[in-house]
Amino acid sequence: MISKKTKYALKALGYLAEHSVGDPILISELAKEENIPRKFLEAILVALRKGGVLKSKIGKGGGYMLALPPANITIGKVVSILEGGFALVECLNDNVKGVCEECGDPACCGIRLVMSDVKKAIDSVLESTTLADMVEKSDTARQQKSKIMDFSI
Amino acid sequence: MISKKTKYALKALGYLAEHSVGDPILISELAKEENIPRKFLEAILVALRKGGVLKSKIGKGGGYMLALPPANITIGKVVSILEGGFALVECLNDNVKGVCEECGDPACCGIRLVMSDVKKAIDSVLESTTLADMVEKSDTARQQKSKIMDFSI
DNA sequence: ACATAATCCTACCTATCCTATAGAGATAGG
DNA sequence: CCTATCTCTATAGGATAGGTAGGATTATGT
C-alpha cells in the first residue's frame, strides 16, 4: 500500500504539471487546492526537492516549480523518493540495508526469487509511466465521462 | 513491503510442500525448522486454515497439512489471506472498505488509474505463480549453485 | 535598512499496526 | 483418564505513519 505521503506528492505534482506557467506556486495554494494538510505537505515538497523533482524559490514571490518537464518525471521516481524504493522484501531494496535474516541464502530463497519477479513487474510499470501520462489519463477519463453524461441527457 | 507474517507463511508452506507425505506436521516442527516464533506461527497457520490453504488435525497425532496440492496454491492467494489483498490504494482493494477520500472521483483519479495498472502487473505475477513454482525455483537455484561450486573445486 | 512574504529546519506528539507472548480451553488417541 | 495437539482470547512493547508547532533563514520591494 502506498502511503498518504506518496499520494499527496502525486496530487501536488499533478497540480504543478497542470498549472505551472513558469512562475512558482505557493505551498499554501497547493495545500488548499489539493486538500492536503499544509505542514505535512511542506515536508513532502522538501523531500521532492531533495530528490531532484522539484525546485524552489525562497522568499517573497517564491514557491515551488517542477525541476523537469512532466514527461521526464516517472511515477517510479516519485514513489522511490517518498517510500524509499518499492521493494517487497528488504533484500531487494535499492538502498540495501542488508540481507533479510529470514532467507538464509539470498540466492536460493524461494520467496526472494518470486518477489524479485513481482518487483520487476511493478518497476516496469512505474518506470514507464510519467507524470504527464498520469495527468493525461485523468483528463481522458474526465472527458470520456462528460461525453457519456452528454449522451444521457 | 510484505510483512513478516506473509514471509513466515510462505516459508511454512514451502516446508509443508516439500516434506508432506500425507500425515500432519507439527506446529513446533515447522517453527523449529523454519526458525519462526512458535506462538506467532500458530496465528498464521490458523489464518491460512481459515483461508482454505491448510487443514488441520486436532489432538494427539495432529498437526497441519496442505489442503490442496502445491501447484494449486498461488502465492497471490497466500498474500491475499495474510495481507488482506495487495492493493496499493484502498479504493483498489478487493474487500473494498470504501473509496479513498483523496480521489474525489474514483473514475478520474490519475493516481488510481496508474495504480490500477501496477496492481494488474502485480496480480498477474502473483496469480500465475504457485507454491510449487516457488519451491522449484528455490531448488533449481540451489542446484545451480552446487554445480558452480563443483566446477570451482 | 526594513518590513514582509515565503521556504527551511528541528523537534515533537499521537494513534495505529506489526510482531510477539501467555495461558486457559477444546479435542482426539490410546 | 492422561497426554499431545491445536484453538481461542487477551495483552504488551516497539516501530511507523500521519500530523503539528514554532522559530530560523532567505529573498523581494520600497
Coordinates of C-alpha atoms in Angstrom, one line a residue, chain B:
Chain B
M1 CA 6.7 -4.4 1.6
I2 CA 5.3 -7.7 2.6
S3 CA 5.0 -8.4 6.3
K4 CA 6.9 -11.0 8.3
K5 CA 3.6 -12.8 8.7
T6 CA 3.5 -13.4 4.9
K7 CA 7.1 -14.4 4.8
Y8 CA 6.7 -16.8 7.6
A9 CA 3.6 -18.2 5.9
L10 CA 5.4 -18.8 2.7
K11 CA 8.3 -20.4 4.5
A12 CA 6.0 -22.7 6.4
L13 CA 4.0 -23.6 3.3
G14 CA 7.2 -24.3 1.4
Y15 CA 8.3 -26.7 4.2
L16 CA 4.9 -28.4 4.1
A17 CA 5.1 -28.7 0.3
E18 CA 8.5 -30.3 0.5
H19 CA 8.0 -32.6 3.5
S20 CA 4.4 -33.6 3.4
V21 CA 3.8 -37.2 2.8
G22 CA 0.2 -37.3 3.9
D23 CA 0.4 -37.1 7.6
P24 CA 0.2 -33.9 9.6
I25 CA 3.2 -31.9 10.6
L26 CA 3.5 -30.3 14.0
I27 CA 3.5 -26.5 14.5
S28 CA 6.5 -27.0 16.7
E29 CA 8.4 -28.8 13.9
L30 CA 7.6 -26.0 11.4
A31 CA 8.6 -23.4 14.0
K32 CA 11.9 -25.0 14.7
E33 CA 12.9 -26.0 11.2
E34 CA 12.0 -22.6 9.6
N35 CA 13.0 -20.5 12.6
I36 CA 9.7 -18.9 13.3
P37 CA 8.4 -17.9 16.7
R38 CA 6.1 -20.7 17.8
K39 CA 3.2 -18.7 19.0
F40 CA 3.3 -16.2 16.2
L41 CA 3.3 -19.1 13.7
E42 CA 0.2 -20.5 15.4
A43 CA -1.8 -17.5 14.5
I44 CA -0.5 -17.5 10.9
L45 CA -1.5 -21.1 10.4
V46 CA -4.9 -20.5 11.7
A47 CA -5.4 -17.7 9.2
L48 CA -4.2 -20.0 6.4
R49 CA -6.6 -22.7 7.5
K50 CA -9.5 -20.3 7.5
G51 CA -8.3 -19.2 4.1
G52 CA -8.6 -22.7 2.8
V53 CA -5.0 -23.3 2.1
L54 CA -4.3 -25.6 5.1
K55 CA -6.2 -28.1 7.0
S56 CA -5.5 -29.3 10.5
K57 CA -6.0 -32.3 12.7
I58 CA -6.6 -31.7 16.3
G59 CA -5.4 -33.8 19.2
K60 CA -2.7 -36.3 19.6
G61 CA -1.0 -37.1 16.3
G62 CA -2.4 -34.0 14.9
G63 CA -0.8 -31.1 13.0
Y64 CA -1.1 -29.3 9.7
M65 CA -1.4 -30.4 6.1
L66 CA -1.8 -28.6 2.8
A67 CA -5.5 -28.5 1.8
L68 CA -4.5 -28.5 -1.9
P69 CA -1.7 -29.7 -4.0
P70 CA 1.2 -27.1 -4.1
A71 CA 0.5 -26.5 -7.8
N72 CA -3.0 -25.3 -6.9
I73 CA -1.9 -22.8 -4.3
T74 CA -1.0 -19.4 -5.7
I75 CA 1.3 -17.0 -4.0
G76 CA -1.4 -14.4 -4.6
K77 CA -3.8 -16.4 -2.5
V78 CA -1.4 -16.6 0.4
V79 CA -0.6 -12.9 0.2
S80 CA -4.2 -12.1 0.0
I81 CA -5.0 -14.1 3.1
L82 CA -2.2 -12.6 5.2
E83 CA -2.2 -9.0 3.9
G84 CA -5.9 -8.8 3.0
G85 CA -5.2 -8.2 -0.7
F86 CA -2.3 -6.4 -2.1
A87 CA -3.8 -3.2 -3.4
L88 CA -1.7 -0.1 -3.5
V89 CA -4.5 2.2 -2.7
E90 CA -7.6 1.5 -0.6
C91 CA -10.0 2.1 -3.4
L92 CA -8.5 -0.8 -5.4
N93 CA -8.7 -3.3 -2.6
D94 CA -10.7 -6.5 -3.1
N95 CA -12.5 -6.1 0.1
V96 CA -13.5 -2.6 -0.6
K97 CA -13.8 -0.6 2.6
G98 CA -14.9 2.4 0.7
V99 CA -13.4 4.9 -1.6
C100 CA -10.3 6.7 -0.5
E101 CA -11.1 10.2 0.5
E102 CA -8.3 11.7 -1.6
C103 CA -9.6 10.9 -5.1
G104 CA -12.8 12.9 -5.3
D105 CA -14.0 11.0 -8.3
P106 CA -12.5 7.5 -8.4
A107 CA -13.1 7.1 -12.1
C108 CA -11.0 10.1 -12.9
C109 CA -8.3 10.0 -10.3
G110 CA -5.0 9.8 -12.0
I111 CA -3.3 8.1 -9.1
R112 CA -5.9 5.5 -9.1
L113 CA -5.6 4.9 -12.8
V114 CA -1.9 4.4 -12.6
M115 CA -2.0 2.3 -9.5
S116 CA -4.6 0.1 -11.2
D117 CA -2.1 -0.7 -13.9
V118 CA 0.5 -1.5 -11.3
K119 CA -1.9 -3.7 -9.4
K120 CA -2.7 -5.6 -12.6
A121 CA 1.0 -6.2 -13.2
I122 CA 1.5 -7.5 -9.6
D123 CA -1.6 -9.7 -9.7
S124 CA -0.6 -11.3 -13.0
V125 CA 2.7 -12.5 -11.4
L126 CA 1.2 -13.4 -8.1
E127 CA -1.8 -15.3 -9.6
S128 CA 0.4 -17.2 -12.0
T129 CA 3.0 -18.3 -9.5
T130 CA 2.2 -21.2 -7.3
L131 CA 3.7 -22.7 -4.2
A132 CA 5.1 -25.5 -6.4
D133 CA 6.8 -22.9 -8.6
M134 CA 8.3 -21.2 -5.6
V135 CA 9.8 -24.5 -4.3
E136 CA 11.0 -25.4 -7.7
K137 CA 12.7 -22.0 -8.2
S138 CA 14.5 -22.4 -4.9
D139 CA 15.6 -26.0 -5.7
T140 CA 16.8 -25.0 -9.2
A141 CA 18.8 -22.1 -7.7
R142 CA 20.3 -24.4 -5.1
Q143 CA 21.3 -27.0 -7.8
Q144 CA 22.8 -24.3 -10.0
K145 CA 24.9 -23.1 -7.1
S146 CA 26.2 -26.5 -6.2
K147 CA 27.2 -27.1 -9.8
I148 CA 29.2 -23.9 -9.8
M149 CA 30.8 -25.0 -6.5
D150 CA 31.8 -28.3 -8.1
F151 CA 33.5 -26.6 -11.0
S152 CA 35.3 -24.3 -8.8
I153 CA 36.9 -27.1 -6.8

